[in-house]
mmCIF file of C-alpha atoms in Angstrom:
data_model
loop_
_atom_site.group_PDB
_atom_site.id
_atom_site.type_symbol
_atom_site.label_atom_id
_atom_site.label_comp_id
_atom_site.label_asym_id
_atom_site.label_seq_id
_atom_site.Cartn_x
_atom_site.Cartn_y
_atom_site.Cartn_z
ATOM 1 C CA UNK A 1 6.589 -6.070 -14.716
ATOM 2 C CA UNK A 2 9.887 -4.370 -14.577
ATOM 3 C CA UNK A 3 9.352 -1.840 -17.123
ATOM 4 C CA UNK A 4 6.624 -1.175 -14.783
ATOM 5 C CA UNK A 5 8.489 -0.950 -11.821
ATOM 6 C CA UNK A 6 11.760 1.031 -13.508
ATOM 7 C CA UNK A 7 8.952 3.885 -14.773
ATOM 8 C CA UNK A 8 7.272 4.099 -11.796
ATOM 9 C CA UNK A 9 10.712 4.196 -9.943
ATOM 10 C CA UNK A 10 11.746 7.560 -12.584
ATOM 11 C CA UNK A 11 8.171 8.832 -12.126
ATOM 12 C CA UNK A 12 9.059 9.567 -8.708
ATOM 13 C CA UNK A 13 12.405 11.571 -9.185
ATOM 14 C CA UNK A 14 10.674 13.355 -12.511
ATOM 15 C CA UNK A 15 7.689 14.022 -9.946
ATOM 16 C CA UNK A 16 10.348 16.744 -7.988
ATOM 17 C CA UNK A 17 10.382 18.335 -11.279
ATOM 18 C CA UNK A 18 6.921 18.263 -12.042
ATOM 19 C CA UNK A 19 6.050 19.888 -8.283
ATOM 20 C CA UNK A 20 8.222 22.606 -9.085
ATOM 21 C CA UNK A 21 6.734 23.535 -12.426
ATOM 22 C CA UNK A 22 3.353 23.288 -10.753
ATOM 23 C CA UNK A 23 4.995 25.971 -8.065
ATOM 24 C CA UNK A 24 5.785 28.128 -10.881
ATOM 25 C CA UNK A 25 3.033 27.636 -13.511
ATOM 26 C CA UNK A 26 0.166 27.006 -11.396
ATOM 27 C CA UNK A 27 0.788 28.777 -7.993
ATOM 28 C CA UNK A 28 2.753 32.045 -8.830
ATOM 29 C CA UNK A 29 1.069 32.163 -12.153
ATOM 30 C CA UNK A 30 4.628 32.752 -13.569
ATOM 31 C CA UNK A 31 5.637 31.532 -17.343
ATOM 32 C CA UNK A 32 8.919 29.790 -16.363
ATOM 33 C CA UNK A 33 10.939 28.896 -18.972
ATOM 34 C CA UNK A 34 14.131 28.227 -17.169
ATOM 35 C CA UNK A 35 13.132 24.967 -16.421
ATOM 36 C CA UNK A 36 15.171 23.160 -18.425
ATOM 37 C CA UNK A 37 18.393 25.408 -17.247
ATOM 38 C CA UNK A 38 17.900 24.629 -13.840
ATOM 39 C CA UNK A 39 17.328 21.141 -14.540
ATOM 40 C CA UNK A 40 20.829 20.531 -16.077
ATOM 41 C CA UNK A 41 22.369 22.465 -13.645
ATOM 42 C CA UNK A 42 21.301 19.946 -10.765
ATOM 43 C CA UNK A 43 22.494 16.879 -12.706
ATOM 44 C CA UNK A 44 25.991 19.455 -13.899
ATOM 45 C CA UNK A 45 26.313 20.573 -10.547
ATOM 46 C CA UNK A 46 25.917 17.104 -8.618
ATOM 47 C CA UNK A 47 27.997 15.398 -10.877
ATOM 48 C CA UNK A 48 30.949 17.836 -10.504
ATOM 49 C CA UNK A 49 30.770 17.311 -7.183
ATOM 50 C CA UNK A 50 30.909 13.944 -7.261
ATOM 51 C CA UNK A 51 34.028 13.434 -9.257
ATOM 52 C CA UNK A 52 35.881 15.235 -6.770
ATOM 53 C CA UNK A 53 35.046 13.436 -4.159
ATOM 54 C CA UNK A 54 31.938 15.716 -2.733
ATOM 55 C CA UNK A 55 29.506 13.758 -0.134
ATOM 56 C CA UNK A 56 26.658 12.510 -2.603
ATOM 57 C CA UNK A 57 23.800 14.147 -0.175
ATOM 58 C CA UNK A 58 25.639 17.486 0.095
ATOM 59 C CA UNK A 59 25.733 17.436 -3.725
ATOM 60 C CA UNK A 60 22.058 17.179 -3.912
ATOM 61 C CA UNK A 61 21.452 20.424 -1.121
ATOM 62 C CA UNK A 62 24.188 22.379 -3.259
ATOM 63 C CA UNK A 63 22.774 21.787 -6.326
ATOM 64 C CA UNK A 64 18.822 22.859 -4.527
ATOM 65 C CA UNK A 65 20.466 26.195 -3.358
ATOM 66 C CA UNK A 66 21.897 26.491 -7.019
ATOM 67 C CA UNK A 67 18.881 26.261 -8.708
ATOM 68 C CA UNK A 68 17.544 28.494 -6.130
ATOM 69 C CA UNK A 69 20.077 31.123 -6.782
ATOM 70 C CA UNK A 70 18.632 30.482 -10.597
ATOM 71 C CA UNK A 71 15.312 30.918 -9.987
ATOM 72 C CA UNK A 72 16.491 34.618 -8.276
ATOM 73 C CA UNK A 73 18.047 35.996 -10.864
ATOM 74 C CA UNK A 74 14.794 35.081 -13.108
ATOM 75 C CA UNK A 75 12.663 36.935 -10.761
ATOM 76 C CA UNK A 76 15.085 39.828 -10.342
ATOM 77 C CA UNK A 77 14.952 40.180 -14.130
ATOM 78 C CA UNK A 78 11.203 40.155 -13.824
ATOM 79 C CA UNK A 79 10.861 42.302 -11.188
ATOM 80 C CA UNK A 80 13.096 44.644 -11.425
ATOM 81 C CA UNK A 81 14.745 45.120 -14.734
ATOM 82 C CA UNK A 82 10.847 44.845 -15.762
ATOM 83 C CA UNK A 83 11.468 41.797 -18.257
ATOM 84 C CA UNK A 84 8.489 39.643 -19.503
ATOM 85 C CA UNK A 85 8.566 36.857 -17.580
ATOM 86 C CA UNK A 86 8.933 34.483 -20.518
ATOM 87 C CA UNK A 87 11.752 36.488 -21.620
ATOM 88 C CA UNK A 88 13.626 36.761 -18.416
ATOM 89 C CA UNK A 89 12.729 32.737 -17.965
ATOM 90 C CA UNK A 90 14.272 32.371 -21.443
ATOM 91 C CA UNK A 91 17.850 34.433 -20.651
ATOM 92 C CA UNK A 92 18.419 32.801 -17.706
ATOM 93 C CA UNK A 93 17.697 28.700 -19.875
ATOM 94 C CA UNK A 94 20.232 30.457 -22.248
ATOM 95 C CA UNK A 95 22.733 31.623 -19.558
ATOM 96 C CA UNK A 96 22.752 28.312 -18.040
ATOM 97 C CA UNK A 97 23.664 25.846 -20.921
ATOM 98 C CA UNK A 98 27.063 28.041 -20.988
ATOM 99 C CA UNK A 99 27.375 27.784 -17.059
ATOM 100 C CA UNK A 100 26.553 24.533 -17.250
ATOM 101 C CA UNK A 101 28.919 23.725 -19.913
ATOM 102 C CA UNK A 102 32.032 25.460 -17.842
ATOM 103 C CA UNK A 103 31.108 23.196 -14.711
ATOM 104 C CA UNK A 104 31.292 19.765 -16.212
ATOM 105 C CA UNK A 105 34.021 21.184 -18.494
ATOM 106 C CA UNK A 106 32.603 18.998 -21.215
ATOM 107 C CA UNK A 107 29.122 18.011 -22.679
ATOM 108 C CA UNK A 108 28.499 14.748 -21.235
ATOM 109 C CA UNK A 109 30.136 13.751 -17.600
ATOM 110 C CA UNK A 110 30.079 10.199 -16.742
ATOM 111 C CA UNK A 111 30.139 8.741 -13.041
ATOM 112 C CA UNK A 112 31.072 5.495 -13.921
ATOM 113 C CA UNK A 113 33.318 4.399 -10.981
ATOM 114 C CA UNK A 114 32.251 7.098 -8.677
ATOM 115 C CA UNK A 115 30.151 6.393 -5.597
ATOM 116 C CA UNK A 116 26.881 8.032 -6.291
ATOM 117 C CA UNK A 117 23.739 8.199 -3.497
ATOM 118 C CA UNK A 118 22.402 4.736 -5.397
ATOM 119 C CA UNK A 119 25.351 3.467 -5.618
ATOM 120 C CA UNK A 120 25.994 3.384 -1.720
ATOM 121 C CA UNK A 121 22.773 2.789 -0.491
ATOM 122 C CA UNK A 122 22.408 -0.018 -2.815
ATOM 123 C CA UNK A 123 25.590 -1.681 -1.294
ATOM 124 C CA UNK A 124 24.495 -0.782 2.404
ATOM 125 C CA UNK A 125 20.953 -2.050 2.193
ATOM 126 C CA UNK A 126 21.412 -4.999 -0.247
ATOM 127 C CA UNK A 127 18.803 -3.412 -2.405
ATOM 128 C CA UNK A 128 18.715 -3.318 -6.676
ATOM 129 C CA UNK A 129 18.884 0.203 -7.842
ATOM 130 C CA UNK A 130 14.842 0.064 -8.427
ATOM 131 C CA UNK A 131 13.260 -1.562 -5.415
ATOM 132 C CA UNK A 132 15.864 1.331 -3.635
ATOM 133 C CA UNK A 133 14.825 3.924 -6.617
ATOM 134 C CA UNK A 134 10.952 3.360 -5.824
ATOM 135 C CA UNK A 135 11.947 3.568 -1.994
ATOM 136 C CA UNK A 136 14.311 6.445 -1.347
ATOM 137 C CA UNK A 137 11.836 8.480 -4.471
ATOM 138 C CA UNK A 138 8.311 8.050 -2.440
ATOM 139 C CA UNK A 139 10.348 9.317 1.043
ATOM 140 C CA UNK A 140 11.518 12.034 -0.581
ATOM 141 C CA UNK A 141 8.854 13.185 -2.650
ATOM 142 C CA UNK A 142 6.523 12.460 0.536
ATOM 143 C CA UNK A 143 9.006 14.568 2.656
ATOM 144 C CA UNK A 144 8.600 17.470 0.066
ATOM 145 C CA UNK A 145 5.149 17.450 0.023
ATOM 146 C CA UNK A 146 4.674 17.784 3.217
ATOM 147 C CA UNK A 147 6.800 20.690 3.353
ATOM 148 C CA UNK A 148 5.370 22.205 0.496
ATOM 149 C CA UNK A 149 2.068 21.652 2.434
ATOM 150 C CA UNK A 150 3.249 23.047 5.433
ATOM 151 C CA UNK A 151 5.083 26.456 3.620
ATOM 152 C CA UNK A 152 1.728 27.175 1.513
ATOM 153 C CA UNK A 153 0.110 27.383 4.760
ATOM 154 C CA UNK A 154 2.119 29.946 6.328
ATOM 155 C CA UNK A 155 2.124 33.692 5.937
ATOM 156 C CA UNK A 156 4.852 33.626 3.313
ATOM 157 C CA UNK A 157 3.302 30.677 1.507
ATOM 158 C CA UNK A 158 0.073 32.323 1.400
ATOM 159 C CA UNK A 159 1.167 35.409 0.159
ATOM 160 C CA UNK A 160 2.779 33.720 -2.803
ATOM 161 C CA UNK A 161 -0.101 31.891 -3.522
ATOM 162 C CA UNK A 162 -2.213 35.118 -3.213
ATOM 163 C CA UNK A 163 0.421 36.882 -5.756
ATOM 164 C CA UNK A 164 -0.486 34.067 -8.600
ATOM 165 C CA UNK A 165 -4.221 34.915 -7.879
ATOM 166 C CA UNK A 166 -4.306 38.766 -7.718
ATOM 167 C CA UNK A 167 -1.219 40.324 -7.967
ATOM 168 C CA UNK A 168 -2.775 44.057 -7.730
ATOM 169 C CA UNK A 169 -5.041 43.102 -4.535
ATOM 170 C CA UNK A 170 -1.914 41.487 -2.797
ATOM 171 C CA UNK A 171 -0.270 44.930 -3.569
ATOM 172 C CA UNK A 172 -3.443 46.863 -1.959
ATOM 173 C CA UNK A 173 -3.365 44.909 0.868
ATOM 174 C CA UNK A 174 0.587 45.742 1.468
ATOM 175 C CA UNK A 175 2.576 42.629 0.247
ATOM 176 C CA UNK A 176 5.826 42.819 -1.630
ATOM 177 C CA UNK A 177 4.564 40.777 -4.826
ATOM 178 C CA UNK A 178 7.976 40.956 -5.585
ATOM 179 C CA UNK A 179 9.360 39.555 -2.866
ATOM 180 C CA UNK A 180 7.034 36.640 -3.152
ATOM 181 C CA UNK A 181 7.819 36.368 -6.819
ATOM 182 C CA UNK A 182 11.569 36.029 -6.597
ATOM 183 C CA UNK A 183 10.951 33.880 -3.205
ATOM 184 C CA UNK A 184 8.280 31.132 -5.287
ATOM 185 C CA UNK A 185 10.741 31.360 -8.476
ATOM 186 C CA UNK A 186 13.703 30.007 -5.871
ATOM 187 C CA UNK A 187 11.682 27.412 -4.614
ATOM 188 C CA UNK A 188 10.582 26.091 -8.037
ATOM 189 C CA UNK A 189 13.806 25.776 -9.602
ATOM 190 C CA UNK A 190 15.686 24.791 -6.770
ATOM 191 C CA UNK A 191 13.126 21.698 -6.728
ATOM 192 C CA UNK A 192 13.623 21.257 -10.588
ATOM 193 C CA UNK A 193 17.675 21.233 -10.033
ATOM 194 C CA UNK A 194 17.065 18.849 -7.321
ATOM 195 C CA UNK A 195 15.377 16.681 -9.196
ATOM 196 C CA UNK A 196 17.827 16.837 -12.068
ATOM 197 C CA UNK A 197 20.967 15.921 -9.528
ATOM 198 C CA UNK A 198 18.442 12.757 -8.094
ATOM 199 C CA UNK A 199 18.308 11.484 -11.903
ATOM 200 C CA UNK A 200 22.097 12.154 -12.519
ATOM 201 C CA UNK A 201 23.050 9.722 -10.023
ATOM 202 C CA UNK A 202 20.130 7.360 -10.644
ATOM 203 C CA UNK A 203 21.633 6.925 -14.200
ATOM 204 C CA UNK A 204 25.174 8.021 -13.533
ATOM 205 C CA UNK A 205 26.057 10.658 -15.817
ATOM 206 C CA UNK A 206 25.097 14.189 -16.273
ATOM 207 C CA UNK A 207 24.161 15.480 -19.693
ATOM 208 C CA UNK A 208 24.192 19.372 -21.531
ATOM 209 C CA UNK A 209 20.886 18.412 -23.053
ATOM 210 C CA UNK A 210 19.170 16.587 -20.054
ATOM 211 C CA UNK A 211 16.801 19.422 -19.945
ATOM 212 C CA UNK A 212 15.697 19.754 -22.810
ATOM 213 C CA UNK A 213 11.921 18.544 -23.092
ATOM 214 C CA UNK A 214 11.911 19.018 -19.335
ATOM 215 C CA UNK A 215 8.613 21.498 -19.264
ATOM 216 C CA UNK A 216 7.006 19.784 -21.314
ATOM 217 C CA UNK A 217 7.352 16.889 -19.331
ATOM 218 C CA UNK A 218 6.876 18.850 -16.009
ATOM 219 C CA UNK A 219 3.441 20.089 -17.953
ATOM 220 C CA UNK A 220 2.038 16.628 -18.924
ATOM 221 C CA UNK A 221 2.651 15.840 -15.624
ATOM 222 C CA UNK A 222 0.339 18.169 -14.313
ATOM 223 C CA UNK A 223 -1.952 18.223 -16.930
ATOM 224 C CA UNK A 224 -2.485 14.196 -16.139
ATOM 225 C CA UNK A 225 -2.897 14.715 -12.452
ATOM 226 C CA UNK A 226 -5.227 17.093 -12.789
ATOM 227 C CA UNK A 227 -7.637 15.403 -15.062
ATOM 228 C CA UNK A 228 -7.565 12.336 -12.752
ATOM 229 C CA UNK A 229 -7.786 14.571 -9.508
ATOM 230 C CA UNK A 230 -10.181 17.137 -11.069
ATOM 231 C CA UNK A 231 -12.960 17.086 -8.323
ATOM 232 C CA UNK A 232 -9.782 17.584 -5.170
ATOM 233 C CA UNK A 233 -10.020 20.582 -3.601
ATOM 234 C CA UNK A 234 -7.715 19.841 -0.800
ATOM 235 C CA UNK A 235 -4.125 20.933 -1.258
ATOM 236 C CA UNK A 236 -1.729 18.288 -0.324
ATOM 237 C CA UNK A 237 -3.928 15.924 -2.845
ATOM 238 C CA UNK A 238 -3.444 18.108 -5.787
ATOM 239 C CA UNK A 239 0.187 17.798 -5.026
ATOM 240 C CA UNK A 240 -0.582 13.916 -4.423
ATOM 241 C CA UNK A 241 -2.113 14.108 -7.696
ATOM 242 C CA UNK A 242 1.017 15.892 -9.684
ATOM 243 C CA UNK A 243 2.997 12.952 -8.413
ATOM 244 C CA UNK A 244 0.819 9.904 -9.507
ATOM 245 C CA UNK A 245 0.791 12.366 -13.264
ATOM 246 C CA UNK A 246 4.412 11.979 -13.639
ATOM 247 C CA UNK A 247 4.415 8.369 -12.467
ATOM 248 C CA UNK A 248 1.881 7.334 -15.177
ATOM 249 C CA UNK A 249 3.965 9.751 -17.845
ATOM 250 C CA UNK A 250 7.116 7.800 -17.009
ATOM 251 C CA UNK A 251 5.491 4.122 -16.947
ATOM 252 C CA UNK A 252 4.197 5.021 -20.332
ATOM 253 C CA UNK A 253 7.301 6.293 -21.747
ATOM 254 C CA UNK A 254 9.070 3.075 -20.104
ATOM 255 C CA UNK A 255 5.675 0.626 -21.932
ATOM 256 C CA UNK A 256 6.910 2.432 -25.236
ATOM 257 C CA UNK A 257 10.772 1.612 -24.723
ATOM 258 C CA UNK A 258 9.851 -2.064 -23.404
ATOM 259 C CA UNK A 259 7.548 -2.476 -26.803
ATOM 260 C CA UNK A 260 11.065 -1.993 -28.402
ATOM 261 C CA UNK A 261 9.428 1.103 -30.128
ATOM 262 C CA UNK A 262 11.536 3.432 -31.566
ATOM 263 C CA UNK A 263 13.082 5.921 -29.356
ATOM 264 C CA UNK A 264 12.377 8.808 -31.570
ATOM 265 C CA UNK A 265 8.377 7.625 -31.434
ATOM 266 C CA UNK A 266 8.878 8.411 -27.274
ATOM 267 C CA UNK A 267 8.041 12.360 -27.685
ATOM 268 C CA UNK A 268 4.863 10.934 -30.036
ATOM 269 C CA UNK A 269 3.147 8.795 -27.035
ATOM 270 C CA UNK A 270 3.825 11.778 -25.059
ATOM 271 C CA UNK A 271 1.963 13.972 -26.786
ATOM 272 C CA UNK A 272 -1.084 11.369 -27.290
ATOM 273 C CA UNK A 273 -1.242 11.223 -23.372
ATOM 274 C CA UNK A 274 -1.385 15.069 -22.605
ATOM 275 C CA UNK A 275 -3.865 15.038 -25.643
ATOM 276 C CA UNK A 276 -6.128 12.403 -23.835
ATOM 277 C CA UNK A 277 -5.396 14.203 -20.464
ATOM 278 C CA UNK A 278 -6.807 17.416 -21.477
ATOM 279 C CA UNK A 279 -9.617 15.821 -23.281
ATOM 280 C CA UNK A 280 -11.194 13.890 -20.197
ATOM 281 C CA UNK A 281 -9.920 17.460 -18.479
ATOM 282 C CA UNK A 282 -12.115 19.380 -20.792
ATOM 283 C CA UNK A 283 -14.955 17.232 -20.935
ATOM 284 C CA UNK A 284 -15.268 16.351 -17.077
ATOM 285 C CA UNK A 285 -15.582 19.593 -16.592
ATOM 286 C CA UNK A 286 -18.201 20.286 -19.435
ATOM 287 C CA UNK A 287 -20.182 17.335 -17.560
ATOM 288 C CA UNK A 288 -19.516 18.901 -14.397
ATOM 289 C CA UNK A 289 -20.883 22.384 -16.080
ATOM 290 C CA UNK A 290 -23.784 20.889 -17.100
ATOM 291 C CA UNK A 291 -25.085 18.820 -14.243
ATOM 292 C CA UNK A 292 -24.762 22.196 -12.493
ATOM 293 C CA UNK A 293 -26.850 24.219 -14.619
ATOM 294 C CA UNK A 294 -29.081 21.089 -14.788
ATOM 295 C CA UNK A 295 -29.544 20.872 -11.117
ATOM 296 C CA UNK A 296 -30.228 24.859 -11.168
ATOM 297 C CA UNK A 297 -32.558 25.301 -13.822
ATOM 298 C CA UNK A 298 -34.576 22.175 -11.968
ATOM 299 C CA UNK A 299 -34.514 24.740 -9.163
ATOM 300 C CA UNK A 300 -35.619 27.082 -10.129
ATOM 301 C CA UNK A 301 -38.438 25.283 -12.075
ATOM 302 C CA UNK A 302 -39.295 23.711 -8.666
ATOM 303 C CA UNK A 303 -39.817 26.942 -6.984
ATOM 304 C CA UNK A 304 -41.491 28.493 -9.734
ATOM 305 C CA UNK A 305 -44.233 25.531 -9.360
ATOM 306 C CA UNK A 306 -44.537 26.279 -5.934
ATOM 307 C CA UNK A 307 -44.780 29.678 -6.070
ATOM 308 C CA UNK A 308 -47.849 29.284 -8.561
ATOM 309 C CA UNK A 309 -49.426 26.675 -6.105
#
């Protein structure tokens, strides 16, 4: 039961990851690949912060606006330096394990003795670091959602979500597609740096290769929502679903460690569950295809009869 409770506990902070892939990928239609740079730069960032003394919260808002700033220079590379988007997604990753090597000033940063966000709320509610994980994770990812809810719904939001549909119509109709671009690329990596300074001081050290794997993981996390939330239309439950995806993801990585499997079999299970994933994806909507044409050609056959009558 604790395995259970530790993975759904990481779910949540991995789901701030997965929301901002899902921005990128999904929304803006945008091949992001500096995911895993703006990840380590969260955890880099916070921790840095941290170990000189920096207020825990105002770590986490710096490192948001730093991944922000990240996410700007991959849409100013894409928009107007006319880069491929997985390119310029790529250069910025590539930038950022230097940048993120100069801040911690080593490859691994440890925050040991150093009051973290966990740490102190731990102490000041007389909570264990999971029941205050599982907690302070569903406020927060609750809180973001809403927002994201709220932003998608406004001019702005709508026009980035109409750039990831039809980029030329948006441009007929007189929005800056570029604009929204750089504007949706800030927002999704400054939620994927967020999320990487949440697990920093969850687990109390910042790493150069925390963010490696992290697409992928963002990925499987949609992938798995989706297939369980494939008939949602409404908004704010496709989001719902993204989060309950990287909760399951994590709670099956944390079955696999608790099974005392090896560590190196982790990526394996991964794979098997986005494999599963898109294969009750693929054929719910197959069924869902052919109940429709079912229901049409039954129709059709119906008014035919009549028609003869």
């Amino acid at each position: 039961m604790d395995f259970l409770l530790k993975g759904i506990s990481q779910g949540l902070i991995w789901a701030l990851l997965a929301l901002g892939v899902y921005l990128s990928f999904r929304i803006l239609d945008f091949a992001d690949m500096s995911c895993e740079g703006s990840f380590a730069l969260g955890g880099a960032i916070t921790a840095k912060l941290l170990t000189v003394g920096l207020n825990p919260v105002l770590g986490l808002l710096i490192s948001f606006c730093a991944g922000c700033l990240a996410g700007v220079v991959t849409g100013i590379l894409h928009t107007k330096l006319k880069v491929p988007a997985i390119l310029a997604g790529i250069l910025t990753m590539t930038a950022l394990f230097s940048i993120n090597l100069h801040i911690m000033g080593a490859a691994n940063l440890q925050l040991n003795s150093i009051k973290t966000l966990y740490s102190s709320l731990t102490g000041l509610f007389k909570l264990n670091k999971t029941n205050l994980s599982l907690i302070l994770g569903g406020v927060v990812c609750l809180f973001i959602m809403l927002l994201l809810y709220w932003f998608f719904g406004t001019e702005l939001g709508a026009g980035i979500r109409a750039t990831g549909i039809n980029e030329k119509m948006c441009r007929a109709q007189g929005i800056d597609t570029d604009l929204t671009k750089i504007i949706g690329l800030a927002l999704s990596n400054g939620m994927i740096a967020l999320s990487g300074a949440f697990l920093c001081q969850y687990q109390g050290y910042s790493n150069i290769t925390m963010g490696v794997g992290a697409i992928v993981i963002g990925l499987a996390s949609i992938i798995i929502g989706e297939a369980i939330f494939s008939r949602v239309k409404n908004f704010f439950l496709t989001l719902t679903g993204i989060v309950v995806g990287a909760i399951l993801y994590r709670v099956v990585v944390a079955f696999v460690l608790y099974l005392n499997m090896p560590t190196e079999d982790v990526k394996l299970m991964t794979a098997v569950v986005v494999v599963v994933a898109l294969c009750i994806s693929h054929f719910g909507t197959g069924f869902k295809k052919k109940n429709k044409q079912e229901k049409e050609l039954a129709k059709k056959k119906g008014k035919g009869d009549v028609q003869h009558v």
